[in-house]
Amino acid sequence: MPVAERTPQTLYDKVFQAHIVDEKLDGTILLYIDRHLVHEVTSPQAFEGLEVAGRKVRRPDCTLATTDHNVPTTSRKSLKDIASFIQEDDSRTQCVTLEENVKKFGITYFGLSDKRQGIVHVIGPEQGFTLPGTTVVCGDSHTSTHGAFGALAFGIGTSEVEHVLATQCLITKRSKNMRIQVDGELAPGVSSKDVILHAIGKIGTAGGTGAVIEFCGSVIRSLSMEARMSICNMSIEAGARAGMVAPDEITFEYLKGRPLAPKYGSEEWNRAVAYWESLKSDPDAKYDIDVFIDAKDIIPTVTWGTSPEDVVPITGSVPDPETFPTEAKKVAGRRMLEYMGLTPGTPMEDIVVDKVFIGSCTNSRIEDLRAAAQVVKGRKVAPNIKRAMIVPGSGLVKEQAEREGLDKVFTDAGFEWREAGCSMCLGMNPDILSPKERCASTSNRNFEGRQGAQGRTHLMSPVMAAAAAIVGKLADVRKLAQFQGSPHIEAAVAPEPTSGKAHADERIETDDTEKEHLTDQPEDSSPQVNTSILRGGAAGLPKFTILRGIAAPMEKPNIDTDAIIPKQFLKTIKRTGLGSALFYEMRYLENGQENPDFVLNKEPYRKAKIIVCTGANFGCGSSREHAPWALNDFGVKSVIAPSFADIFFNNSFKNGMLPIPIRNKDDLEKVHAEAVAGREIEIDLPNQLIKDQDGNTLCAFEVEEFRKHCLVNGLDDIGLTMQLEDKIAEFEKKMSRETPWLDGTGYLKRKGMGGKLAVKAAPLPKTNRGDVKTEPLEW
Ligand SMILES: CC(C)[C@H](C(=O)O)[C@@H](O)C(=O)O
Ligand code: SF4
């Protein structure tokens, strides 16, 4: 028996190991992907790439698409088709493009007329598409949600979406193992959202960088699948590649009867359960990082700043940045308070709220709505609240909630009851904050401008958001409701058949109001230049060897991808033309003029080819590949920083760009000093050196062999992977033998299951691996 099999393994190790198709000497791994979720924002360029290269989707049966980010959450009573339903041009184009692509490539799709439509991370689990022990990816950072099932689930960029569509594999490397153990019992009024906010407050938004977090301990074991999903969802906010929870009885119970899970009671189900049970970490498995949390230290938590790590118990007050440990932290803290319109020392419970949003892939599941309704029942939304919205995560969640009468509880109190979608989590649709409006939100990101330009977001749990709506201020839910245990420990039941009639919402906003909200958005000033793509297909990438140029200095930590390229520019279906929108909020003033204080508006940095940032965790947050595209389009080909968020790091390489992590402070300072002085620097990739303009070496840097090889030679890694066809096919045969429940044609052969396909999939295509099975296995 090989040694590797005897070494104690973690849950992550086991799932990862089971999906290795090929491993290179430098640790680069070709990983097989079982489940691929697709949405409209991060897929158009990937499909375009496939088409240009004449490639097919390898496993349409393992791919599920929906539209969620751009869709209005108003009543769909008058819905004819998506093209006439979506008013905003760019949003419509993205949704229509997805519909064209799913038809063209034969992919199962839940469109707006399908009750199964919803946020991609809500519908995957709901359908049983997400299963324990699988690898799950999506062009979306919150794919980490699916880790609640003991799946290895992570967000990828658009180039990787294309890679998975074409090859069903990804090029990756091993992550570190991190364990967050939460023991004890959650106090009444404390929910899983408080657990994860508390954990992020403790380890910071870069705390999980390079790691996969396994959540364990008695608290996690007692949580329902919904609650576990909320926790894994926000692993990405802790900087981790993924979050995982070992599958157990609660997991199996949740999966029973889900349309795409193996049929309960069948031989396949029993075989699957036996396999799933074997996945839990070995008792003596080693973790690189260990964090312990005592449940009694967690009380209802809210954020005060513009990063998810800026948390404070609701009983606390706004912190004073002058007490922060470093000068950089003080500067960042002052800026946050100014942005948030807060004064140090203000009790959190004194902060008046304008809007309340209960929704998003973190907290829009049935249990979240039940918990919020428990607080709201028999009460009224405070008069100062301009808008309180409930946005169910999927059409099925909405329907279930209506069966339970929750819609009535909410609307009686003065909430709006909306249709499913991402909504005000990031406001790519008309649901946004107006400038300076303050929102109590159950979403996951409080970045500047996230819910609308200059909007102010406080993150919290559904019961806390419900309490804020009732009180009109941030409020301690424990003062409002009597809880019998945690609001989240009830295990969920599988959905009932989807035959019920969709609830017709009469209390929706008029289109005029929506238009008014839309005008809050900054104009898209970015010229969407020609249709050429930067990469993909046979075209390959520009080669990267020596880069010489001006380097722009930056100092901020946690520069997130929302800041690099805000949401209103994600609606493009091209990879180019985003340069003028780079760092939009920092670069332009409210009147649209350039901000003279921003580094890229100063000479000589207008022509910068490199960014040198002394703040850690560059590119955190969303998986949007639009961030490297925007940098690239501006002319920046390399970013140097102490550390990077994983997805941004990967995305950069896929676009022929070189992100350089320099952890040594002195080395980084030398490079930063050259940047501050406005002198050119030289990045010599073949020799892995950074030099000053006279050719003197400032420092050396590290880069993985395979990535370097691809950059220096301008290689298209999809082409490289396709050369491994034999290995992939062999791996698929093995998987079909060992985990047959993962094969099949899914919904492609199951029209009429729980609703019709809104867009008919094309006839079953011949896939890259040959004909799909004619007889679907029992799903
Ligand atoms: C649009 C998508 C790339 C993005 C993500 O990756 O997270 C979005 O879902 C978000 O929450 O910002
Ligand atoms: S974080 Fe928000 S925008 Fe992103 S997938 Fe989840 S709900 Fe949608």
mmCIF file of N, CA and C in Angstrom, residues 116-229:
data_model
loop_
_atom_site.group_PDB
_atom_site.id
_atom_site.type_symbol
_atom_site.label_atom_id
_atom_site.label_comp_id
_atom_site.label_asym_id
_atom_site.label_seq_id
_atom_site.Cartn_x
_atom_site.Cartn_y
_atom_site.Cartn_z
ATOM 1 N N ARG A 116 -37.319 26.643 -10.035
ATOM 2 C CA ARG A 116 -36.044 26.215 -9.471
ATOM 3 C C ARG A 116 -34.956 27.265 -9.657
ATOM 4 N N GLN A 117 -35.302 28.365 -10.358
ATOM 5 C CA GLN A 117 -34.311 29.446 -10.528
ATOM 6 C C GLN A 117 -34.002 30.081 -9.172
ATOM 7 N N GLY A 118 -32.800 30.551 -9.021
ATOM 8 C CA GLY A 118 -32.433 31.232 -7.783
ATOM 9 C C GLY A 118 -30.944 31.468 -7.729
ATOM 10 N N ILE A 119 -30.482 31.875 -6.562
ATOM 11 C CA ILE A 119 -29.048 32.122 -6.421
ATOM 12 C C ILE A 119 -28.327 30.786 -6.595
ATOM 13 N N VAL A 120 -27.302 30.819 -7.367
ATOM 14 C CA VAL A 120 -26.613 29.599 -7.772
ATOM 15 C C VAL A 120 -26.217 28.735 -6.558
ATOM 16 N N HIS A 121 -25.866 29.384 -5.438
ATOM 17 C CA HIS A 121 -25.436 28.609 -4.261
ATOM 18 C C HIS A 121 -26.617 28.152 -3.397
ATOM 19 N N VAL A 122 -27.790 28.556 -3.774
ATOM 20 C CA VAL A 122 -28.971 28.043 -3.087
ATOM 21 C C VAL A 122 -29.526 26.859 -3.884
ATOM 22 N N ILE A 123 -29.499 26.980 -5.197
ATOM 23 C CA ILE A 123 -30.155 25.928 -6.003
ATOM 24 C C ILE A 123 -29.336 24.634 -6.104
ATOM 25 N N GLY A 124 -28.023 24.736 -6.072
ATOM 26 C CA GLY A 124 -27.179 23.529 -6.166
ATOM 27 C C GLY A 124 -27.518 22.545 -5.051
ATOM 28 N N PRO A 125 -27.427 22.984 -3.785
ATOM 29 C CA PRO A 125 -27.788 22.100 -2.680
ATOM 30 C C PRO A 125 -29.254 21.680 -2.727
ATOM 31 N N GLU A 126 -30.104 22.616 -3.064
ATOM 32 C CA GLU A 126 -31.548 22.354 -3.057
ATOM 33 C C GLU A 126 -31.913 21.206 -4.007
ATOM 34 N N GLN A 127 -31.196 21.129 -5.121
ATOM 35 C CA GLN A 127 -31.499 20.098 -6.110
ATOM 36 C C GLN A 127 -30.777 18.784 -5.845
ATOM 37 N N GLY A 128 -29.877 18.782 -4.879
ATOM 38 C CA GLY A 128 -29.063 17.572 -4.687
ATOM 39 C C GLY A 128 -27.961 17.491 -5.736
ATOM 40 N N PHE A 129 -27.736 18.571 -6.429
ATOM 41 C CA PHE A 129 -26.636 18.650 -7.415
ATOM 42 C C PHE A 129 -25.311 18.648 -6.650
ATOM 43 N N THR A 130 -25.320 19.313 -5.485
ATOM 44 C CA THR A 130 -24.153 19.337 -4.606
ATOM 45 C C THR A 130 -24.209 18.099 -3.720
ATOM 46 N N LEU A 131 -23.170 17.292 -3.769
ATOM 47 C CA LEU A 131 -23.159 16.063 -2.971
ATOM 48 C C LEU A 131 -21.858 15.949 -2.187
ATOM 49 N N PRO A 132 -21.880 15.232 -1.066
ATOM 50 C CA PRO A 132 -20.655 15.061 -0.288
ATOM 51 C C PRO A 132 -19.545 14.428 -1.128
ATOM 52 N N GLY A 133 -18.328 14.805 -0.800
ATOM 53 C CA GLY A 133 -17.171 14.182 -1.450
ATOM 54 C C GLY A 133 -16.925 14.609 -2.877
ATOM 55 N N THR A 134 -17.720 15.555 -3.375
ATOM 56 C CA THR A 134 -17.530 15.988 -4.757
ATOM 57 C C THR A 134 -16.627 17.222 -4.808
ATOM 58 N N THR A 135 -16.125 17.500 -5.995
ATOM 59 C CA THR A 135 -15.490 18.784 -6.240
ATOM 60 C C THR A 135 -16.518 19.646 -6.969
ATOM 61 N N VAL A 136 -16.732 20.838 -6.451
ATOM 62 C CA VAL A 136 -17.755 21.724 -7.010
ATOM 63 C C VAL A 136 -17.094 23.065 -7.328
ATOM 64 N N VAL A 137 -17.286 23.569 -8.522
ATOM 65 C CA VAL A 137 -16.768 24.905 -8.832
ATOM 66 C C VAL A 137 -17.847 25.763 -9.482
ATOM 67 N N CYS A 138 -17.605 27.056 -9.444
ATOM 68 C CA CYS A 138 -18.488 28.017 -10.108
ATOM 69 C C CYS A 138 -17.666 29.303 -10.247
ATOM 70 N N GLY A 139 -17.940 30.054 -11.271
ATOM 71 C CA GLY A 139 -17.277 31.348 -11.429
ATOM 72 C C GLY A 139 -17.850 32.318 -10.423
ATOM 73 N N ASP A 140 -17.671 31.999 -9.164
ATOM 74 C CA ASP A 140 -18.242 32.826 -8.111
ATOM 75 C C ASP A 140 -17.575 32.464 -6.785
ATOM 76 N N SER A 141 -17.137 33.486 -6.071
ATOM 77 C CA SER A 141 -16.341 33.227 -4.871
ATOM 78 C C SER A 141 -17.117 32.476 -3.780
ATOM 79 N N HIS A 142 -18.417 32.649 -3.726
ATOM 80 C CA HIS A 142 -19.167 31.990 -2.649
ATOM 81 C C HIS A 142 -19.524 30.536 -2.920
ATOM 82 N N THR A 143 -18.836 29.964 -3.889
ATOM 83 C CA THR A 143 -18.976 28.527 -4.129
ATOM 84 C C THR A 143 -18.565 27.757 -2.875
ATOM 85 N N SER A 144 -17.799 28.405 -2.031
ATOM 86 C CA SER A 144 -17.411 27.800 -0.754
ATOM 87 C C SER A 144 -18.634 27.310 0.037
ATOM 88 N N THR A 145 -19.780 27.889 -0.222
ATOM 89 C CA THR A 145 -21.039 27.483 0.443
ATOM 90 C C THR A 145 -21.237 25.964 0.436
ATOM 91 N N HIS A 146 -20.955 25.358 -0.718
ATOM 92 C CA HIS A 146 -21.265 23.943 -0.932
ATOM 93 C C HIS A 146 -20.390 23.011 -0.092
ATOM 94 N N GLY A 147 -19.341 23.597 0.489
ATOM 95 C CA GLY A 147 -18.465 22.821 1.367
ATOM 96 C C GLY A 147 -19.194 22.305 2.598
ATOM 97 N N ALA A 148 -20.357 22.871 2.890
ATOM 98 C CA ALA A 148 -21.159 22.426 4.031
ATOM 99 C C ALA A 148 -21.522 20.951 3.916
ATOM 100 N N PHE A 149 -21.461 20.416 2.678
ATOM 101 C CA PHE A 149 -21.819 19.015 2.443
ATOM 102 C C PHE A 149 -20.599 18.088 2.500
ATOM 103 N N GLY A 150 -19.455 18.666 2.813
ATOM 104 C CA GLY A 150 -18.235 17.861 2.753
ATOM 105 C C GLY A 150 -17.765 17.747 1.319
ATOM 106 N N ALA A 151 -18.147 18.736 0.507
ATOM 107 C CA ALA A 151 -17.634 18.826 -0.864
ATOM 108 C C ALA A 151 -16.449 19.779 -0.839
ATOM 109 N N LEU A 152 -15.523 19.610 -1.779
ATOM 110 C CA LEU A 152 -14.460 20.594 -1.928
ATOM 111 C C LEU A 152 -14.954 21.588 -2.971
ATOM 112 N N ALA A 153 -15.396 22.732 -2.516
ATOM 113 C CA ALA A 153 -16.104 23.659 -3.393
ATOM 114 C C ALA A 153 -15.429 25.020 -3.347
ATOM 115 N N PHE A 154 -15.074 25.522 -4.508
ATOM 116 C CA PHE A 154 -14.391 26.811 -4.505
ATOM 117 C C PHE A 154 -14.692 27.632 -5.752
ATOM 118 N N GLY A 155 -14.508 28.928 -5.613
ATOM 119 C CA GLY A 155 -14.784 29.856 -6.700
ATOM 120 C C GLY A 155 -13.624 29.889 -7.678
ATOM 121 N N ILE A 156 -13.952 30.132 -8.941
ATOM 122 C CA ILE A 156 -12.907 30.219 -9.966
ATOM 123 C C ILE A 156 -13.175 31.445 -10.832
ATOM 124 N N GLY A 157 -12.186 31.837 -11.601
ATOM 125 C CA GLY A 157 -12.360 32.962 -12.518
ATOM 126 C C GLY A 157 -12.913 32.481 -13.855
ATOM 127 N N THR A 158 -13.181 33.428 -14.726
ATOM 128 C CA THR A 158 -13.809 33.084 -16.002
ATOM 129 C C THR A 158 -12.914 32.199 -16.874
ATOM 130 N N SER A 159 -11.612 32.438 -16.858
ATOM 131 C CA SER A 159 -10.719 31.590 -17.669
ATOM 132 C C SER A 159 -10.793 30.154 -17.178
ATOM 133 N N GLU A 160 -10.925 30.003 -15.863
ATOM 134 C CA GLU A 160 -11.042 28.647 -15.317
ATOM 135 C C GLU A 160 -12.410 28.043 -15.631
ATOM 136 N N VAL A 161 -13.434 28.889 -15.692
ATOM 137 C CA VAL A 161 -14.753 28.401 -16.109
ATOM 138 C C VAL A 161 -14.614 27.771 -17.496
ATOM 139 N N GLU A 162 -13.911 28.476 -18.354
ATOM 140 C CA GLU A 162 -13.699 27.969 -19.718
ATOM 141 C C GLU A 162 -12.919 26.650 -19.679
ATOM 142 N N HIS A 163 -11.926 26.611 -18.815
ATOM 143 C CA HIS A 163 -11.099 25.413 -18.679
ATOM 144 C C HIS A 163 -11.948 24.217 -18.232
ATOM 145 N N VAL A 164 -12.829 24.460 -17.256
ATOM 146 C CA VAL A 164 -13.674 23.366 -16.754
ATOM 147 C C VAL A 164 -14.702 22.960 -17.810
ATOM 148 N N LEU A 165 -15.289 23.941 -18.476
ATOM 149 C CA LEU A 165 -16.262 23.591 -19.512
ATOM 150 C C LEU A 165 -15.607 22.683 -20.557
ATOM 151 N N ALA A 166 -14.383 23.018 -20.929
ATOM 152 C CA ALA A 166 -13.720 22.266 -21.998
ATOM 153 C C ALA A 166 -13.159 20.928 -21.536
ATOM 154 N N THR A 167 -12.670 20.870 -20.309
ATOM 155 C CA THR A 167 -11.906 19.677 -19.916
ATOM 156 C C THR A 167 -12.465 18.963 -18.686
ATOM 157 N N GLN A 168 -13.386 19.577 -17.975
ATOM 158 C CA GLN A 168 -13.943 19.087 -16.701
ATOM 159 C C GLN A 168 -12.847 18.963 -15.642
ATOM 160 N N CYS A 169 -11.744 19.635 -15.872
ATOM 161 C CA CYS A 169 -10.627 19.604 -14.922
ATOM 162 C C CYS A 169 -10.152 21.022 -14.654
ATOM 163 N N LEU A 170 -9.376 21.160 -13.612
ATOM 164 C CA LEU A 170 -8.747 22.440 -13.275
ATOM 165 C C LEU A 170 -7.297 22.211 -12.924
ATOM 166 N N ILE A 171 -6.468 23.188 -13.239
ATOM 167 C CA ILE A 171 -5.074 23.091 -12.812
ATOM 168 C C ILE A 171 -4.980 23.813 -11.477
ATOM 169 N N THR A 172 -4.477 23.126 -10.473
ATOM 170 C CA THR A 172 -4.456 23.736 -9.145
ATOM 171 C C THR A 172 -3.290 23.181 -8.338
ATOM 172 N N LYS A 173 -3.252 23.525 -7.090
ATOM 173 C CA LYS A 173 -2.234 22.923 -6.210
ATOM 174 C C LYS A 173 -2.858 22.685 -4.847
ATOM 175 N N ARG A 174 -2.139 21.958 -3.999
ATOM 176 C CA ARG A 174 -2.684 21.637 -2.677
ATOM 177 C C ARG A 174 -2.794 22.881 -1.822
ATOM 178 N N SER A 175 -3.825 22.944 -1.013
ATOM 179 C CA SER A 175 -3.972 24.045 -0.050
ATOM 180 C C SER A 175 -3.521 23.550 1.311
ATOM 181 N N LYS A 176 -3.350 24.495 2.203
ATOM 182 C CA LYS A 176 -3.030 24.119 3.585
ATOM 183 C C LYS A 176 -4.321 23.662 4.272
ATOM 184 N N ASN A 177 -4.143 22.877 5.325
ATOM 185 C CA ASN A 177 -5.299 22.452 6.132
ATOM 186 C C ASN A 177 -5.442 23.374 7.329
ATOM 187 N N MET A 178 -6.626 23.915 7.490
ATOM 188 C CA MET A 178 -6.876 24.776 8.650
ATOM 189 C C MET A 178 -8.130 24.229 9.341
ATOM 190 N N ARG A 179 -8.113 24.282 10.680
ATOM 191 C CA ARG A 179 -9.284 23.769 11.385
ATOM 192 C C ARG A 179 -9.824 24.858 12.301
ATOM 193 N N ILE A 180 -11.124 25.109 12.188
ATOM 194 C CA ILE A 180 -11.759 26.011 13.144
ATOM 195 C C ILE A 180 -12.757 25.173 13.936
ATOM 196 N N GLN A 181 -12.443 25.000 15.190
ATOM 197 C CA GLN A 181 -13.270 24.153 16.040
ATOM 198 C C GLN A 181 -14.104 25.035 16.963
ATOM 199 N N VAL A 182 -15.412 24.865 16.883
ATOM 200 C CA VAL A 182 -16.296 25.680 17.719
ATOM 201 C C VAL A 182 -17.023 24.739 18.677
ATOM 202 N N ASP A 183 -16.700 24.854 19.930
ATOM 203 C CA ASP A 183 -17.275 23.943 20.923
ATOM 204 C C ASP A 183 -18.190 24.681 21.895
ATOM 205 N N GLY A 184 -19.080 23.914 22.488
ATOM 206 C CA GLY A 184 -19.993 24.492 23.475
ATOM 207 C C GLY A 184 -21.397 24.526 22.924
ATOM 208 N N GLU A 185 -22.136 25.514 23.345
ATOM 209 C CA GLU A 185 -23.519 25.630 22.881
ATOM 210 C C GLU A 185 -23.803 27.098 22.594
ATOM 211 N N LEU A 186 -24.419 27.359 21.468
ATOM 212 C CA LEU A 186 -24.724 28.758 21.142
ATOM 213 C C LEU A 186 -25.836 29.268 22.059
ATOM 214 N N ALA A 187 -25.667 30.485 22.519
ATOM 215 C CA ALA A 187 -26.685 31.074 23.403
ATOM 216 C C ALA A 187 -27.919 31.440 22.580
ATOM 217 N N PRO A 188 -29.060 31.556 23.221
ATOM 218 C CA PRO A 188 -30.262 31.960 22.489
ATOM 219 C C PRO A 188 -30.021 33.272 21.730
ATOM 220 N N GLY A 189 -30.529 33.322 20.495
ATOM 221 C CA GLY A 189 -30.369 34.542 19.693
ATOM 222 C C GLY A 189 -29.070 34.586 18.919
ATOM 223 N N VAL A 190 -28.174 33.634 19.174
ATOM 224 C CA VAL A 190 -26.897 33.584 18.459
ATOM 225 C C VAL A 190 -27.015 32.530 17.363
ATOM 226 N N SER A 191 -26.647 32.895 16.153
ATOM 227 C CA SER A 191 -26.827 31.963 15.041
ATOM 228 C C SER A 191 -25.500 31.704 14.331
ATOM 229 N N SER A 192 -25.577 30.868 13.299
ATOM 230 C CA SER A 192 -24.354 30.494 12.576
ATOM 231 C C SER A 192 -23.690 31.718 11.946
ATOM 232 N N LYS A 193 -24.479 32.721 11.583
ATOM 233 C CA LYS A 193 -23.874 33.930 10.995
ATOM 234 C C LYS A 193 -22.985 34.617 12.025
ATOM 235 N N ASP A 194 -23.426 34.603 13.287
ATOM 236 C CA ASP A 194 -22.597 35.191 14.344
ATOM 237 C C ASP A 194 -21.311 34.383 14.520
ATOM 238 N N VAL A 195 -21.431 33.061 14.346
ATOM 239 C CA VAL A 195 -20.244 32.210 14.484
ATOM 240 C C VAL A 195 -19.201 32.621 13.445
ATOM 241 N N ILE A 196 -19.636 32.755 12.208
ATOM 242 C CA ILE A 196 -18.646 33.038 11.155
ATOM 243 C C ILE A 196 -18.151 34.486 11.241
ATOM 244 N N LEU A 197 -19.031 35.422 11.577
ATOM 245 C CA LEU A 197 -18.560 36.814 11.732
ATOM 246 C C LEU A 197 -17.538 36.888 12.870
ATOM 247 N N HIS A 198 -17.837 36.187 13.951
ATOM 248 C CA HIS A 198 -16.932 36.157 15.096
ATOM 249 C C HIS A 198 -15.580 35.547 14.677
ATOM 250 N N ALA A 199 -15.646 34.446 13.928
ATOM 251 C CA ALA A 199 -14.405 33.769 13.502
ATOM 252 C C ALA A 199 -13.580 34.683 12.594
ATOM 253 N N ILE A 200 -14.237 35.385 11.682
ATOM 254 C CA ILE A 200 -13.500 36.272 10.769
ATOM 255 C C ILE A 200 -12.897 37.438 11.562
ATOM 256 N N GLY A 201 -13.654 37.926 12.546
ATOM 257 C CA GLY A 201 -13.122 38.981 13.411
ATOM 258 C C GLY A 201 -11.855 38.516 14.121
ATOM 259 N N LYS A 202 -11.835 37.239 14.452
ATOM 260 C CA LYS A 202 -10.699 36.686 15.195
ATOM 261 C C LYS A 202 -9.477 36.455 14.294
ATOM 262 N N ILE A 203 -9.695 35.873 13.101
ATOM 263 C CA ILE A 203 -8.531 35.519 12.269
ATOM 264 C C ILE A 203 -8.233 36.543 11.181
ATOM 265 N N GLY A 204 -9.182 37.436 10.892
ATOM 266 C CA GLY A 204 -8.974 38.455 9.864
ATOM 267 C C GLY A 204 -9.310 37.945 8.478
ATOM 268 N N THR A 205 -9.476 38.888 7.552
ATOM 269 C CA THR A 205 -9.893 38.499 6.195
ATOM 270 C C THR A 205 -8.781 37.803 5.416
ATOM 271 N N ALA A 206 -7.569 37.819 5.951
ATOM 272 C CA ALA A 206 -6.501 37.066 5.283
ATOM 273 C C ALA A 206 -6.128 35.841 6.099
ATOM 274 N N GLY A 207 -6.859 35.594 7.182
ATOM 275 C CA GLY A 207 -6.512 34.510 8.105
ATOM 276 C C GLY A 207 -6.487 33.133 7.468
ATOM 277 N N GLY A 208 -7.298 32.931 6.450
ATOM 278 C CA GLY A 208 -7.376 31.599 5.835
ATOM 279 C C GLY A 208 -6.652 31.510 4.503
ATOM 280 N N THR A 209 -5.853 32.533 4.161
ATOM 281 C CA THR A 209 -5.207 32.560 2.841
ATOM 282 C C THR A 209 -4.417 31.273 2.591
ATOM 283 N N GLY A 210 -4.644 30.699 1.422
ATOM 284 C CA GLY A 210 -3.915 29.494 1.019
ATOM 285 C C GLY A 210 -4.413 28.231 1.694
ATOM 286 N N ALA A 211 -5.485 28.340 2.477
ATOM 287 C CA ALA A 211 -5.940 27.170 3.234
ATOM 288 C C ALA A 211 -7.376 26.800 2.888
ATOM 289 N N VAL A 212 -7.709 25.554 3.205
ATOM 290 C CA VAL A 212 -9.102 25.120 3.202
ATOM 291 C C VAL A 212 -9.466 24.935 4.672
ATOM 292 N N ILE A 213 -10.551 25.568 5.081
ATOM 293 C CA ILE A 213 -10.930 25.499 6.497
ATOM 294 C C ILE A 213 -11.909 24.350 6.723
ATOM 295 N N GLU A 214 -11.593 23.499 7.682
ATOM 296 C CA GLU A 214 -12.601 22.514 8.114
ATOM 297 C C GLU A 214 -13.242 23.055 9.389
ATOM 298 N N PHE A 215 -14.545 23.207 9.361
ATOM 299 C CA PHE A 215 -15.271 23.652 10.550
ATOM 300 C C PHE A 215 -15.724 22.409 11.309
ATOM 301 N N CYS A 216 -15.428 22.363 12.577
ATOM 302 C CA CYS A 216 -15.826 21.196 13.362
ATOM 303 C C CYS A 216 -16.101 21.617 14.801
ATOM 304 N N GLY A 217 -16.365 20.640 15.630
ATOM 305 C CA GLY A 217 -16.685 20.937 17.023
ATOM 306 C C GLY A 217 -18.167 20.747 17.278
ATOM 307 N N SER A 218 -18.533 20.738 18.552
ATOM 308 C CA SER A 218 -19.914 20.384 18.891
ATOM 309 C C SER A 218 -20.939 21.382 18.344
ATOM 310 N N VAL A 219 -20.543 22.639 18.235
ATOM 311 C CA VAL A 219 -21.502 23.620 17.694
ATOM 312 C C VAL A 219 -21.811 23.305 16.235
ATOM 313 N N ILE A 220 -20.766 23.075 15.474
ATOM 314 C CA ILE A 220 -20.961 22.812 14.034
ATOM 315 C C ILE A 220 -21.795 21.539 13.845
ATOM 316 N N ARG A 221 -21.478 20.508 14.622
ATOM 317 C CA ARG A 221 -22.210 19.238 14.514
ATOM 318 C C ARG A 221 -23.703 19.424 14.767
ATOM 319 N N SER A 222 -24.033 20.385 15.647
ATOM 320 C CA SER A 222 -25.447 20.548 15.995
ATOM 321 C C SER A 222 -26.201 21.403 14.973
ATOM 322 N N LEU A 223 -25.485 21.999 14.048
ATOM 323 C CA LEU A 223 -26.144 22.927 13.120
ATOM 324 C C LEU A 223 -26.815 22.206 11.954
ATOM 325 N N SER A 224 -27.879 22.809 11.463
ATOM 326 C CA SER A 224 -28.572 22.310 10.276
ATOM 327 C C SER A 224 -27.715 22.557 9.048
ATOM 328 N N MET A 225 -28.103 21.996 7.912
ATOM 329 C CA MET A 225 -27.356 22.218 6.675
ATOM 330 C C MET A 225 -27.391 23.691 6.276
ATOM 331 N N GLU A 226 -28.541 24.328 6.460
ATOM 332 C CA GLU A 226 -28.642 25.749 6.110
ATOM 333 C C GLU A 226 -27.619 26.557 6.890
ATOM 334 N N ALA A 227 -27.538 26.271 8.188
ATOM 335 C CA ALA A 227 -26.628 27.026 9.047
ATOM 336 C C ALA A 227 -25.173 26.737 8.674
ATOM 337 N N ARG A 228 -24.885 25.487 8.341
ATOM 338 C CA ARG A 228 -23.525 25.141 7.923
ATOM 339 C C ARG A 228 -23.179 25.849 6.618
ATOM 340 N N MET A 229 -24.202 25.964 5.748
ATOM 341 C CA MET A 229 -23.955 26.660 4.475
ATOM 342 C C MET A 229 -23.599 28.118 4.715
#
